Coordinates of C-alpha atoms in Angstrom, one line a residue:
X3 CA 0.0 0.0 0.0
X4 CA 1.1 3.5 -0.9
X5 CA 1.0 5.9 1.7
X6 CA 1.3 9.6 1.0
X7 CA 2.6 12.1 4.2
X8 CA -0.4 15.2 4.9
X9 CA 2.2 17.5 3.1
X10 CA 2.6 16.2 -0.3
X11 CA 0.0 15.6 -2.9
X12 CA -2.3 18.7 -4.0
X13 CA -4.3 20.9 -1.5
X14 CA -7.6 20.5 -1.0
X15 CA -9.7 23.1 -1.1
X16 CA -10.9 24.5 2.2
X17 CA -14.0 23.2 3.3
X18 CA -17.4 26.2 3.7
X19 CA -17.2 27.7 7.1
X20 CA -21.3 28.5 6.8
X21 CA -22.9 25.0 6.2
X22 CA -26.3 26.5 6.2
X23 CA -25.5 28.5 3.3
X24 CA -24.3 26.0 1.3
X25 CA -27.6 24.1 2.3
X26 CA -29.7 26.7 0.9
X27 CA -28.4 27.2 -2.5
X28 CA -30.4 24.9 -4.0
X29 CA -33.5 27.3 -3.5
X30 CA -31.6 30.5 -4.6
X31 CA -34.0 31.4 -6.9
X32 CA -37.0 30.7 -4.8
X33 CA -35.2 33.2 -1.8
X34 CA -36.1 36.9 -0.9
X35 CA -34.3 39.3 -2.6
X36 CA -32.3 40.0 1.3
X37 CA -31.5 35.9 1.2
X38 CA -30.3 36.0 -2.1
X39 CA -28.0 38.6 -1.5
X40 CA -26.7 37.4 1.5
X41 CA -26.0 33.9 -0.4
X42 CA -24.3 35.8 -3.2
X43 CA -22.1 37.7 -0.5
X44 CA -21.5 34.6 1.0
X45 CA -20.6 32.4 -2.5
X46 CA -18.3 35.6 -3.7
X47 CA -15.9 34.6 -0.3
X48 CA -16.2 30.6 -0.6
X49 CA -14.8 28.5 -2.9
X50 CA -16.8 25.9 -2.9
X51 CA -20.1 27.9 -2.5
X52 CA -19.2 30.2 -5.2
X53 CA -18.5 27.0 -7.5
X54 CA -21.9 25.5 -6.6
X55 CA -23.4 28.8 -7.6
X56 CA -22.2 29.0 -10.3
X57 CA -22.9 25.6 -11.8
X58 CA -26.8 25.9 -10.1
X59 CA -27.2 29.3 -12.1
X60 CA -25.6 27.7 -15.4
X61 CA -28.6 24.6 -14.8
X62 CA -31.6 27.5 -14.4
X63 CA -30.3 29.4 -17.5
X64 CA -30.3 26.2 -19.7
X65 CA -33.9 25.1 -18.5
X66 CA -35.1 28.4 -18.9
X67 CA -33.8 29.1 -22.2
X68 CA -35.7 25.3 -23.4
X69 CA -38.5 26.2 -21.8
X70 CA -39.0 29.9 -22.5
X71 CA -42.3 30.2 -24.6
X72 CA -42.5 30.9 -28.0
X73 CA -45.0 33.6 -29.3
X74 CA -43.9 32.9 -33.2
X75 CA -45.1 29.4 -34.7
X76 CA -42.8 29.5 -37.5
X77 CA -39.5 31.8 -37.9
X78 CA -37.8 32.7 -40.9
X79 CA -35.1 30.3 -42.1
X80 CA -31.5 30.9 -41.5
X81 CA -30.8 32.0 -45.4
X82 CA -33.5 34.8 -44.5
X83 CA -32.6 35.7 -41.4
X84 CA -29.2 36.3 -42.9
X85 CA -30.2 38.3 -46.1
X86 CA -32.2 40.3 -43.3
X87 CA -29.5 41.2 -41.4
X88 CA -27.2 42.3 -44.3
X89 CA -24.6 39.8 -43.8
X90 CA -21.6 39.4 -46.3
X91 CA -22.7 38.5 -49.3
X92 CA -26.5 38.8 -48.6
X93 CA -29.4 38.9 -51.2
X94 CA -31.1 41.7 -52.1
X95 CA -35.0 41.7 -50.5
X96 CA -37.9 43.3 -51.6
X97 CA -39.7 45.8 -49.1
X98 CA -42.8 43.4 -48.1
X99 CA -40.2 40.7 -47.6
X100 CA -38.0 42.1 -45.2
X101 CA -41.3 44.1 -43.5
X102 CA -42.6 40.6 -43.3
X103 CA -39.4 39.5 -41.6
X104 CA -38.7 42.2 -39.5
X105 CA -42.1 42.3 -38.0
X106 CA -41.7 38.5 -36.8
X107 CA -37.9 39.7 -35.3
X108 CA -39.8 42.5 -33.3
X109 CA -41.9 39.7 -31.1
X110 CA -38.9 36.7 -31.2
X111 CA -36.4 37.7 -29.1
X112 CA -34.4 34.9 -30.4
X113 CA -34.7 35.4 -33.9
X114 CA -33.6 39.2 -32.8
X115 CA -30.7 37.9 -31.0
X116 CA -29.1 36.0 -34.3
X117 CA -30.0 39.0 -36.2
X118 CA -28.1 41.1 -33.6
X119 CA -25.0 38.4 -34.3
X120 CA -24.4 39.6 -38.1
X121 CA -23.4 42.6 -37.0
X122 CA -20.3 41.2 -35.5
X123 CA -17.9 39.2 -37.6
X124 CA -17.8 35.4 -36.3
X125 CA -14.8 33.9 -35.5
X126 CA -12.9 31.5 -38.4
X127 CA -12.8 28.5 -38.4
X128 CA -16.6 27.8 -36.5
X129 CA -16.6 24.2 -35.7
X130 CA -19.7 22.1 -34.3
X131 CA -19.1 18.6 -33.1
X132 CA -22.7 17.9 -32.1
X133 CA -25.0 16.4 -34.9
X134 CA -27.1 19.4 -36.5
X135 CA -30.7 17.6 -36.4
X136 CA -29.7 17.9 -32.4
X137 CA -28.9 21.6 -32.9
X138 CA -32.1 22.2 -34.3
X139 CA -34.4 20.2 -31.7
X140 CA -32.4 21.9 -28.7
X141 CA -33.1 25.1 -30.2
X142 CA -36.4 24.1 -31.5
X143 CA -36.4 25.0 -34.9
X144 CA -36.2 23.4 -38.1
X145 CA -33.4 25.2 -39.8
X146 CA -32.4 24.2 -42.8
X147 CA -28.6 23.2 -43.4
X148 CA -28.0 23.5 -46.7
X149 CA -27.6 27.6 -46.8
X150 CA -24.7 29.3 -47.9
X151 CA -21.1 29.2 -46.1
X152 CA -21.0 32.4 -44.4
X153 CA -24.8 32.4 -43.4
X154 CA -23.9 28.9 -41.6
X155 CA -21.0 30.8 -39.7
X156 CA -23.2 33.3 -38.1
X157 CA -26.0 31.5 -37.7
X158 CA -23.1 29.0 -35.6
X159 CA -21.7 32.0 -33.9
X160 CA -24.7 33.1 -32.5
X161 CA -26.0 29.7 -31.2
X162 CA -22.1 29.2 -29.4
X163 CA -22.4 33.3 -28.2
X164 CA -25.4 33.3 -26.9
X165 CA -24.9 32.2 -23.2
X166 CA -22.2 34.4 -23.4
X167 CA -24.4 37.5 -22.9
X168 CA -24.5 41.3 -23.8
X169 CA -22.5 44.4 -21.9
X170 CA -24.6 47.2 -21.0
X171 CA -24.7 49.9 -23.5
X172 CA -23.7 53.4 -22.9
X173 CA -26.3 56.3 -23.0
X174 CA -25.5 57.4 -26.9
X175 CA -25.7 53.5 -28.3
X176 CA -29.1 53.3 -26.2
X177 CA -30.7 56.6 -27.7
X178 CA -29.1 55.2 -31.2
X179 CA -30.8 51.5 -30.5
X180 CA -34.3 53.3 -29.9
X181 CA -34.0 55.3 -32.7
X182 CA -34.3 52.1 -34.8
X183 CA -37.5 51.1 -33.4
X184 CA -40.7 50.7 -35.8
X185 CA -43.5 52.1 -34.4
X186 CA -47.0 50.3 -35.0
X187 CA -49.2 51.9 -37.7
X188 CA -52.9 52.0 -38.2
X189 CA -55.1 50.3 -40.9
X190 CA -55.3 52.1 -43.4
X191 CA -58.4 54.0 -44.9
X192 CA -60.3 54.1 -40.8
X193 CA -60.2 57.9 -41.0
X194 CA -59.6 59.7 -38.0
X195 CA -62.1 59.9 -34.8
X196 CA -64.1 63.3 -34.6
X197 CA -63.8 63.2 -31.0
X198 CA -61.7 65.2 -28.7
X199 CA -61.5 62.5 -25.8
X200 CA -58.5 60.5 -27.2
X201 CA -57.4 58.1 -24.2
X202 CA -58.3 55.8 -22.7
X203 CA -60.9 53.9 -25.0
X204 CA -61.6 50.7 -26.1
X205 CA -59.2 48.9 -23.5
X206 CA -57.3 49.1 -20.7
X207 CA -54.9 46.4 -19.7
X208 CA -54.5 45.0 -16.2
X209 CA -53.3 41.7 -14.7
X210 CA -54.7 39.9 -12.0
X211 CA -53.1 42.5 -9.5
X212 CA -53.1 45.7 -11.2
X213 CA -52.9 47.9 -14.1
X214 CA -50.4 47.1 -16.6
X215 CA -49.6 50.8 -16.8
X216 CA -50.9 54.5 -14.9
X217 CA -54.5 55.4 -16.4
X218 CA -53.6 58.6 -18.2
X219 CA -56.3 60.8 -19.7
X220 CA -55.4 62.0 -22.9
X221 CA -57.8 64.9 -24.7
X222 CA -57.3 67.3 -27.9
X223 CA -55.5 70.0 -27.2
X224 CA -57.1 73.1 -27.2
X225 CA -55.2 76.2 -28.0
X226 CA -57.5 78.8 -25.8
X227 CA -58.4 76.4 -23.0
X228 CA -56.8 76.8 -19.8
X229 CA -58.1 74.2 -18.0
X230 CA -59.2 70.5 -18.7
X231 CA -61.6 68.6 -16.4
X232 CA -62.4 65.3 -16.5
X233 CA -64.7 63.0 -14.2
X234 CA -64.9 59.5 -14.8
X235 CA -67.5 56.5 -13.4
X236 CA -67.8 53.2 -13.7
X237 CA -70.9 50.9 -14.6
X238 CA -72.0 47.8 -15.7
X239 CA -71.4 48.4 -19.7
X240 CA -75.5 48.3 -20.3
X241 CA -77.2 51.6 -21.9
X242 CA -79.3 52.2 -19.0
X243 CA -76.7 52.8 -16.1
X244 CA -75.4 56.1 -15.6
X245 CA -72.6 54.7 -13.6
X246 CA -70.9 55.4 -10.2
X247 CA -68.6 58.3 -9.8
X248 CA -65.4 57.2 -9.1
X249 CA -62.9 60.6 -9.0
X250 CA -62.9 64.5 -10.6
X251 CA -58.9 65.3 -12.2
X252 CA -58.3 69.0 -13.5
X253 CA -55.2 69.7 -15.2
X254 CA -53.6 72.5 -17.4
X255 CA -52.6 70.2 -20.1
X256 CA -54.8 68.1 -22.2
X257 CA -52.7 64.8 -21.3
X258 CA -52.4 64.2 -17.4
X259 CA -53.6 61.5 -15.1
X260 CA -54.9 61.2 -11.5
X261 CA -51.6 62.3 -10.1
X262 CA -51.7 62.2 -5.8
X263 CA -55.5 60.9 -5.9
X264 CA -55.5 57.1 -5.4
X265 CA -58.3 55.2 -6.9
X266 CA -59.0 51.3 -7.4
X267 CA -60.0 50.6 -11.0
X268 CA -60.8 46.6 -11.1
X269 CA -62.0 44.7 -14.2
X270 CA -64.7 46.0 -16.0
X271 CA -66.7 49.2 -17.6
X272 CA -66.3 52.4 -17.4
X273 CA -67.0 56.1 -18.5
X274 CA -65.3 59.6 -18.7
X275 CA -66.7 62.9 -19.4
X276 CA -64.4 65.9 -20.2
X277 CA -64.7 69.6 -20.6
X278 CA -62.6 72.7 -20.7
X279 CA -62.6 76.0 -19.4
X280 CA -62.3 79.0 -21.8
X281 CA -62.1 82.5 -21.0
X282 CA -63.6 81.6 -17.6
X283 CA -67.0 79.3 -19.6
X284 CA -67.3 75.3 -19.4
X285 CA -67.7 73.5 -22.8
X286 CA -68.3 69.9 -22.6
X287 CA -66.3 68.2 -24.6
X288 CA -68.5 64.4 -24.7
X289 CA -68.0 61.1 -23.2
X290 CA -66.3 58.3 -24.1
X291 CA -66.4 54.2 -22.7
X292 CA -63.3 52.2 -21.9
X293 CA -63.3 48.3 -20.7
X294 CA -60.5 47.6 -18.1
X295 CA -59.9 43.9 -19.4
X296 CA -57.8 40.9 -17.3
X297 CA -55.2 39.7 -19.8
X298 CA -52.7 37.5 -18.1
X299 CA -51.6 35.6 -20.9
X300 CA -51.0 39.2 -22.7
X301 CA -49.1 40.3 -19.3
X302 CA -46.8 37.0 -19.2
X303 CA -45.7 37.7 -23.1
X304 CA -45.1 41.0 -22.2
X305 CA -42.8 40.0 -19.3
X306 CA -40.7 37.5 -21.6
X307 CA -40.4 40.6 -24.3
X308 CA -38.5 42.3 -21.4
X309 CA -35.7 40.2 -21.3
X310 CA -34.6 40.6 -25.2
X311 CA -32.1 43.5 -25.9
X312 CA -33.0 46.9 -27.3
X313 CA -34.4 47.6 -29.7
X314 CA -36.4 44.5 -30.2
X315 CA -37.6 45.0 -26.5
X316 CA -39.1 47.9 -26.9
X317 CA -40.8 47.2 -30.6
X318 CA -42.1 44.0 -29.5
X319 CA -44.1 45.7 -26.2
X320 CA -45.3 48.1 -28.3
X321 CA -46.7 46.0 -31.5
X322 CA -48.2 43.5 -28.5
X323 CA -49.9 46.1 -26.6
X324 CA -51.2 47.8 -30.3
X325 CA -52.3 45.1 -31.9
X326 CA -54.1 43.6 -29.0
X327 CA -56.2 46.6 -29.2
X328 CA -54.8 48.5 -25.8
X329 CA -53.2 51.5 -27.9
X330 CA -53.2 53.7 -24.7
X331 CA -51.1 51.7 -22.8
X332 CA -49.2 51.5 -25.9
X333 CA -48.6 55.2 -25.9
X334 CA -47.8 55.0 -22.3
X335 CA -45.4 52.7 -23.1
X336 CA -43.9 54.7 -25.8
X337 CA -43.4 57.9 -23.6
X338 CA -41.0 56.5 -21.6
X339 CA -38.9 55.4 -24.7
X340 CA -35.9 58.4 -25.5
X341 CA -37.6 61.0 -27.7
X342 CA -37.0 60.2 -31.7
X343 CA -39.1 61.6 -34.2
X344 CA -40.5 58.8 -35.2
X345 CA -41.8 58.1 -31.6
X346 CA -43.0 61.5 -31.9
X347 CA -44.9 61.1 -34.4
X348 CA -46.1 57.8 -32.8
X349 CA -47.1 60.1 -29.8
X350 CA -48.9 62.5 -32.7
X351 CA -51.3 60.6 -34.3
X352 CA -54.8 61.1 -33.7
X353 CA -57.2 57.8 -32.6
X354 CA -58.7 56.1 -35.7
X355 CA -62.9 55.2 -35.5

Protein backbone atom coordinates (compact mmCIF):
# COMPACT_ATOMS: atom_id res chain seq x y z
CA UNK A 1 0.00 0.00 0.00
CA UNK A 2 1.13 3.45 -0.87
CA UNK A 3 1.03 5.89 1.70
CA UNK A 4 1.27 9.59 1.05
CA UNK A 5 2.62 12.13 4.16
CA UNK A 6 -0.41 15.22 4.86
CA UNK A 7 2.20 17.51 3.07
CA UNK A 8 2.64 16.18 -0.30
CA UNK A 9 0.02 15.58 -2.95
CA UNK A 10 -2.35 18.71 -3.99
CA UNK A 11 -4.31 20.93 -1.48
CA UNK A 12 -7.56 20.47 -1.00
CA UNK A 13 -9.66 23.11 -1.08
CA UNK A 14 -10.94 24.52 2.24
CA UNK A 15 -14.01 23.22 3.27
CA UNK A 16 -17.40 26.17 3.72
CA UNK A 17 -17.16 27.70 7.15
CA UNK A 18 -21.30 28.53 6.82
CA UNK A 19 -22.93 25.00 6.18
CA UNK A 20 -26.35 26.52 6.24
CA UNK A 21 -25.49 28.48 3.34
CA UNK A 22 -24.26 25.97 1.25
CA UNK A 23 -27.61 24.10 2.27
CA UNK A 24 -29.69 26.72 0.90
CA UNK A 25 -28.40 27.16 -2.47
CA UNK A 26 -30.41 24.92 -4.00
CA UNK A 27 -33.51 27.26 -3.51
CA UNK A 28 -31.60 30.51 -4.65
CA UNK A 29 -34.00 31.35 -6.94
CA UNK A 30 -36.98 30.70 -4.79
CA UNK A 31 -35.18 33.22 -1.84
CA UNK A 32 -36.13 36.87 -0.90
CA UNK A 33 -34.34 39.27 -2.56
CA UNK A 34 -32.26 39.97 1.31
CA UNK A 35 -31.47 35.92 1.21
CA UNK A 36 -30.29 35.98 -2.09
CA UNK A 37 -28.01 38.59 -1.52
CA UNK A 38 -26.71 37.37 1.48
CA UNK A 39 -26.00 33.90 -0.45
CA UNK A 40 -24.32 35.81 -3.16
CA UNK A 41 -22.05 37.73 -0.54
CA UNK A 42 -21.49 34.57 0.99
CA UNK A 43 -20.58 32.43 -2.45
CA UNK A 44 -18.31 35.63 -3.70
CA UNK A 45 -15.87 34.62 -0.29
CA UNK A 46 -16.18 30.62 -0.60
CA UNK A 47 -14.80 28.52 -2.95
CA UNK A 48 -16.75 25.89 -2.87
CA UNK A 49 -20.05 27.90 -2.51
CA UNK A 50 -19.17 30.19 -5.23
CA UNK A 51 -18.50 26.99 -7.47
CA UNK A 52 -21.88 25.46 -6.58
CA UNK A 53 -23.37 28.81 -7.55
CA UNK A 54 -22.17 29.00 -10.28
CA UNK A 55 -22.91 25.55 -11.81
CA UNK A 56 -26.78 25.90 -10.10
CA UNK A 57 -27.18 29.35 -12.11
CA UNK A 58 -25.61 27.70 -15.45
CA UNK A 59 -28.59 24.64 -14.79
CA UNK A 60 -31.56 27.54 -14.45
CA UNK A 61 -30.30 29.39 -17.54
CA UNK A 62 -30.25 26.22 -19.66
CA UNK A 63 -33.92 25.15 -18.46
CA UNK A 64 -35.09 28.38 -18.87
CA UNK A 65 -33.80 29.12 -22.20
CA UNK A 66 -35.67 25.27 -23.38
CA UNK A 67 -38.54 26.17 -21.76
CA UNK A 68 -38.97 29.89 -22.46
CA UNK A 69 -42.34 30.25 -24.61
CA UNK A 70 -42.48 30.86 -28.03
CA UNK A 71 -45.05 33.64 -29.30
CA UNK A 72 -43.92 32.88 -33.23
CA UNK A 73 -45.09 29.44 -34.67
CA UNK A 74 -42.79 29.55 -37.55
CA UNK A 75 -39.53 31.82 -37.89
CA UNK A 76 -37.80 32.70 -40.88
CA UNK A 77 -35.12 30.26 -42.12
CA UNK A 78 -31.51 30.91 -41.54
CA UNK A 79 -30.84 32.01 -45.45
CA UNK A 80 -33.48 34.83 -44.48
CA UNK A 81 -32.55 35.68 -41.43
CA UNK A 82 -29.20 36.26 -42.95
CA UNK A 83 -30.25 38.30 -46.13
CA UNK A 84 -32.18 40.29 -43.30
CA UNK A 85 -29.46 41.16 -41.42
CA UNK A 86 -27.18 42.33 -44.29
CA UNK A 87 -24.61 39.79 -43.78
CA UNK A 88 -21.60 39.45 -46.27
CA UNK A 89 -22.71 38.50 -49.32
CA UNK A 90 -26.45 38.83 -48.64
CA UNK A 91 -29.42 38.88 -51.17
CA UNK A 92 -31.07 41.73 -52.07
CA UNK A 93 -35.03 41.70 -50.51
CA UNK A 94 -37.88 43.29 -51.58
CA UNK A 95 -39.69 45.80 -49.12
CA UNK A 96 -42.76 43.38 -48.13
CA UNK A 97 -40.23 40.69 -47.64
CA UNK A 98 -38.04 42.13 -45.19
CA UNK A 99 -41.26 44.10 -43.51
CA UNK A 100 -42.56 40.64 -43.31
CA UNK A 101 -39.41 39.54 -41.64
CA UNK A 102 -38.70 42.18 -39.45
CA UNK A 103 -42.13 42.33 -37.97
CA UNK A 104 -41.75 38.45 -36.77
CA UNK A 105 -37.89 39.67 -35.34
CA UNK A 106 -39.84 42.50 -33.31
CA UNK A 107 -41.90 39.68 -31.11
CA UNK A 108 -38.95 36.73 -31.23
CA UNK A 109 -36.37 37.71 -29.08
CA UNK A 110 -34.45 34.95 -30.39
CA UNK A 111 -34.68 35.37 -33.88
CA UNK A 112 -33.63 39.16 -32.80
CA UNK A 113 -30.65 37.94 -31.02
CA UNK A 114 -29.08 35.96 -34.33
CA UNK A 115 -30.01 39.02 -36.24
CA UNK A 116 -28.14 41.13 -33.56
CA UNK A 117 -25.01 38.44 -34.28
CA UNK A 118 -24.44 39.60 -38.11
CA UNK A 119 -23.43 42.63 -36.98
CA UNK A 120 -20.27 41.16 -35.48
CA UNK A 121 -17.86 39.17 -37.57
CA UNK A 122 -17.81 35.43 -36.33
CA UNK A 123 -14.79 33.88 -35.49
CA UNK A 124 -12.94 31.55 -38.36
CA UNK A 125 -12.84 28.49 -38.40
CA UNK A 126 -16.62 27.82 -36.50
CA UNK A 127 -16.65 24.17 -35.72
CA UNK A 128 -19.72 22.07 -34.29
CA UNK A 129 -19.15 18.58 -33.11
CA UNK A 130 -22.75 17.87 -32.11
CA UNK A 131 -25.02 16.40 -34.91
CA UNK A 132 -27.11 19.39 -36.49
CA UNK A 133 -30.71 17.62 -36.36
CA UNK A 134 -29.70 17.86 -32.36
CA UNK A 135 -28.88 21.63 -32.86
CA UNK A 136 -32.14 22.19 -34.35
CA UNK A 137 -34.36 20.18 -31.66
CA UNK A 138 -32.39 21.91 -28.67
CA UNK A 139 -33.14 25.13 -30.15
CA UNK A 140 -36.36 24.13 -31.52
CA UNK A 141 -36.41 25.00 -34.91
CA UNK A 142 -36.22 23.38 -38.08
CA UNK A 143 -33.43 25.21 -39.77
CA UNK A 144 -32.39 24.17 -42.77
CA UNK A 145 -28.57 23.20 -43.38
CA UNK A 146 -27.96 23.47 -46.65
CA UNK A 147 -27.57 27.58 -46.76
CA UNK A 148 -24.67 29.31 -47.88
CA UNK A 149 -21.07 29.25 -46.12
CA UNK A 150 -20.99 32.40 -44.43
CA UNK A 151 -24.75 32.42 -43.45
CA UNK A 152 -23.85 28.93 -41.57
CA UNK A 153 -21.00 30.75 -39.71
CA UNK A 154 -23.15 33.27 -38.10
CA UNK A 155 -26.02 31.52 -37.70
CA UNK A 156 -23.14 29.03 -35.56
CA UNK A 157 -21.68 31.96 -33.86
CA UNK A 158 -24.66 33.13 -32.52
CA UNK A 159 -25.99 29.73 -31.21
CA UNK A 160 -22.11 29.18 -29.45
CA UNK A 161 -22.39 33.32 -28.22
CA UNK A 162 -25.37 33.30 -26.86
CA UNK A 163 -24.88 32.19 -23.22
CA UNK A 164 -22.20 34.40 -23.45
CA UNK A 165 -24.38 37.54 -22.91
CA UNK A 166 -24.53 41.27 -23.81
CA UNK A 167 -22.50 44.44 -21.93
CA UNK A 168 -24.62 47.23 -20.97
CA UNK A 169 -24.67 49.91 -23.54
CA UNK A 170 -23.71 53.45 -22.91
CA UNK A 171 -26.33 56.33 -22.99
CA UNK A 172 -25.52 57.41 -26.88
CA UNK A 173 -25.69 53.52 -28.31
CA UNK A 174 -29.09 53.29 -26.20
CA UNK A 175 -30.65 56.62 -27.75
CA UNK A 176 -29.07 55.23 -31.22
CA UNK A 177 -30.78 51.53 -30.45
CA UNK A 178 -34.30 53.35 -29.91
CA UNK A 179 -34.01 55.28 -32.68
CA UNK A 180 -34.30 52.06 -34.78
CA UNK A 181 -37.52 51.08 -33.37
CA UNK A 182 -40.71 50.70 -35.82
CA UNK A 183 -43.53 52.11 -34.41
CA UNK A 184 -47.04 50.30 -35.02
CA UNK A 185 -49.19 51.93 -37.71
CA UNK A 186 -52.94 52.04 -38.16
CA UNK A 187 -55.08 50.33 -40.89
CA UNK A 188 -55.34 52.11 -43.38
CA UNK A 189 -58.39 54.01 -44.89
CA UNK A 190 -60.29 54.14 -40.85
CA UNK A 191 -60.23 57.88 -41.04
CA UNK A 192 -59.65 59.67 -38.00
CA UNK A 193 -62.10 59.89 -34.81
CA UNK A 194 -64.05 63.31 -34.55
CA UNK A 195 -63.77 63.18 -30.96
CA UNK A 196 -61.70 65.16 -28.67
CA UNK A 197 -61.47 62.53 -25.76
CA UNK A 198 -58.53 60.46 -27.20
CA UNK A 199 -57.44 58.11 -24.17
CA UNK A 200 -58.29 55.83 -22.70
CA UNK A 201 -60.86 53.95 -25.02
CA UNK A 202 -61.63 50.65 -26.14
CA UNK A 203 -59.20 48.87 -23.53
CA UNK A 204 -57.28 49.08 -20.66
CA UNK A 205 -54.88 46.40 -19.72
CA UNK A 206 -54.50 45.03 -16.25
CA UNK A 207 -53.25 41.66 -14.67
CA UNK A 208 -54.69 39.87 -11.96
CA UNK A 209 -53.10 42.52 -9.53
CA UNK A 210 -53.08 45.67 -11.19
CA UNK A 211 -52.87 47.86 -14.06
CA UNK A 212 -50.35 47.10 -16.62
CA UNK A 213 -49.55 50.79 -16.82
CA UNK A 214 -50.89 54.54 -14.92
CA UNK A 215 -54.46 55.37 -16.35
CA UNK A 216 -53.63 58.63 -18.19
CA UNK A 217 -56.35 60.78 -19.70
CA UNK A 218 -55.37 62.03 -22.94
CA UNK A 219 -57.77 64.86 -24.68
CA UNK A 220 -57.31 67.29 -27.89
CA UNK A 221 -55.49 70.02 -27.19
CA UNK A 222 -57.10 73.10 -27.18
CA UNK A 223 -55.22 76.22 -28.00
CA UNK A 224 -57.54 78.80 -25.79
CA UNK A 225 -58.36 76.43 -22.97
CA UNK A 226 -56.75 76.85 -19.82
CA UNK A 227 -58.13 74.19 -18.01
CA UNK A 228 -59.19 70.48 -18.75
CA UNK A 229 -61.61 68.63 -16.37
CA UNK A 230 -62.36 65.26 -16.49
CA UNK A 231 -64.68 62.96 -14.16
CA UNK A 232 -64.94 59.46 -14.85
CA UNK A 233 -67.50 56.48 -13.40
CA UNK A 234 -67.85 53.21 -13.65
CA UNK A 235 -70.94 50.92 -14.64
CA UNK A 236 -72.02 47.77 -15.72
CA UNK A 237 -71.44 48.44 -19.74
CA UNK A 238 -75.51 48.31 -20.26
CA UNK A 239 -77.20 51.62 -21.88
CA UNK A 240 -79.31 52.15 -18.98
CA UNK A 241 -76.74 52.77 -16.11
CA UNK A 242 -75.36 56.08 -15.59
CA UNK A 243 -72.60 54.75 -13.64
CA UNK A 244 -70.88 55.39 -10.18
CA UNK A 245 -68.63 58.25 -9.84
CA UNK A 246 -65.44 57.22 -9.08
CA UNK A 247 -62.94 60.60 -8.98
CA UNK A 248 -62.88 64.52 -10.64
CA UNK A 249 -58.93 65.31 -12.24
CA UNK A 250 -58.34 69.03 -13.49
CA UNK A 251 -55.19 69.69 -15.22
CA UNK A 252 -53.55 72.46 -17.43
CA UNK A 253 -52.56 70.16 -20.06
CA UNK A 254 -54.77 68.09 -22.22
CA UNK A 255 -52.66 64.79 -21.27
CA UNK A 256 -52.41 64.15 -17.42
CA UNK A 257 -53.64 61.48 -15.08
CA UNK A 258 -54.86 61.19 -11.49
CA UNK A 259 -51.62 62.29 -10.08
CA UNK A 260 -51.68 62.24 -5.79
CA UNK A 261 -55.54 60.92 -5.86
CA UNK A 262 -55.51 57.12 -5.39
CA UNK A 263 -58.27 55.25 -6.93
CA UNK A 264 -59.02 51.34 -7.42
CA UNK A 265 -59.97 50.60 -10.99
CA UNK A 266 -60.83 46.58 -11.09
CA UNK A 267 -61.97 44.69 -14.15
CA UNK A 268 -64.67 46.03 -16.05
CA UNK A 269 -66.74 49.18 -17.65
CA UNK A 270 -66.25 52.44 -17.44
CA UNK A 271 -67.00 56.14 -18.47
CA UNK A 272 -65.27 59.59 -18.71
CA UNK A 273 -66.68 62.85 -19.43
CA UNK A 274 -64.45 65.95 -20.20
CA UNK A 275 -64.69 69.64 -20.57
CA UNK A 276 -62.61 72.65 -20.73
CA UNK A 277 -62.59 76.02 -19.42
CA UNK A 278 -62.25 79.04 -21.79
CA UNK A 279 -62.11 82.46 -20.98
CA UNK A 280 -63.60 81.61 -17.60
CA UNK A 281 -66.99 79.30 -19.59
CA UNK A 282 -67.31 75.27 -19.42
CA UNK A 283 -67.74 73.54 -22.79
CA UNK A 284 -68.28 69.86 -22.61
CA UNK A 285 -66.31 68.18 -24.60
CA UNK A 286 -68.48 64.45 -24.74
CA UNK A 287 -68.00 61.10 -23.17
CA UNK A 288 -66.32 58.29 -24.10
CA UNK A 289 -66.35 54.24 -22.67
CA UNK A 290 -63.30 52.21 -21.94
CA UNK A 291 -63.32 48.35 -20.69
CA UNK A 292 -60.50 47.55 -18.12
CA UNK A 293 -59.92 43.92 -19.38
CA UNK A 294 -57.82 40.90 -17.28
CA UNK A 295 -55.25 39.67 -19.81
CA UNK A 296 -52.70 37.46 -18.14
CA UNK A 297 -51.58 35.57 -20.90
CA UNK A 298 -51.00 39.15 -22.69
CA UNK A 299 -49.14 40.33 -19.32
CA UNK A 300 -46.81 37.01 -19.23
CA UNK A 301 -45.71 37.65 -23.12
CA UNK A 302 -45.07 40.98 -22.19
CA UNK A 303 -42.85 40.04 -19.30
CA UNK A 304 -40.69 37.49 -21.58
CA UNK A 305 -40.39 40.56 -24.26
CA UNK A 306 -38.51 42.31 -21.39
CA UNK A 307 -35.73 40.23 -21.26
CA UNK A 308 -34.60 40.57 -25.22
CA UNK A 309 -32.12 43.52 -25.90
CA UNK A 310 -33.01 46.85 -27.25
CA UNK A 311 -34.45 47.62 -29.71
CA UNK A 312 -36.39 44.49 -30.15
CA UNK A 313 -37.56 44.95 -26.47
CA UNK A 314 -39.14 47.92 -26.93
CA UNK A 315 -40.78 47.17 -30.60
CA UNK A 316 -42.07 44.00 -29.50
CA UNK A 317 -44.08 45.69 -26.16
CA UNK A 318 -45.34 48.05 -28.33
CA UNK A 319 -46.72 46.03 -31.51
CA UNK A 320 -48.18 43.45 -28.52
CA UNK A 321 -49.92 46.11 -26.61
CA UNK A 322 -51.16 47.84 -30.26
CA UNK A 323 -52.25 45.06 -31.86
CA UNK A 324 -54.12 43.59 -28.99
CA UNK A 325 -56.24 46.62 -29.21
CA UNK A 326 -54.77 48.48 -25.80
CA UNK A 327 -53.16 51.51 -27.85
CA UNK A 328 -53.22 53.71 -24.73
CA UNK A 329 -51.13 51.72 -22.77
CA UNK A 330 -49.19 51.52 -25.85
CA UNK A 331 -48.62 55.21 -25.89
CA UNK A 332 -47.83 55.04 -22.31
CA UNK A 333 -45.37 52.68 -23.06
CA UNK A 334 -43.91 54.73 -25.75
CA UNK A 335 -43.40 57.93 -23.61
CA UNK A 336 -41.03 56.52 -21.58
CA UNK A 337 -38.89 55.43 -24.71
CA UNK A 338 -35.87 58.41 -25.52
CA UNK A 339 -37.57 60.97 -27.74
CA UNK A 340 -36.99 60.24 -31.67
CA UNK A 341 -39.05 61.56 -34.20
CA UNK A 342 -40.52 58.81 -35.20
CA UNK A 343 -41.78 58.06 -31.61
CA UNK A 344 -42.95 61.51 -31.88
CA UNK A 345 -44.94 61.11 -34.36
CA UNK A 346 -46.11 57.84 -32.85
CA UNK A 347 -47.14 60.12 -29.83
CA UNK A 348 -48.90 62.46 -32.70
CA UNK A 349 -51.26 60.56 -34.29
CA UNK A 350 -54.84 61.09 -33.66
CA UNK A 351 -57.17 57.84 -32.59
CA UNK A 352 -58.65 56.10 -35.72
CA UNK A 353 -62.90 55.15 -35.48
Amino acid sequence: MTTFDAGQGPALPPRCARPDLMAALPSFAESSPERRRELAEHAARCRECGAQLAHLERAQAWIEQRLTPKVAPVCPSAEDLYDYGRGPGARRMSEPERMSIRAHVSTCPECSSLVDTLAHRPPVPVVIEEPATRLAADRRRRLRLLVPLAAAAAVAAALLWRGAGKTTPDNASDVHAHARIRFPADPPLRGQAPSDLWYPRDRVLRSSQALWSKLQFELAPHERASKYRVVLYRNDGSAFDSGRELVRLESTSPLFDSGSIAFELPAGHYTWEAWIEVDGLDLALGRRDFECVVDDGLVRELAERERAAEPARSEALLHLLHDAGFVGDARAFARTLPATPERDQYLARRPVR
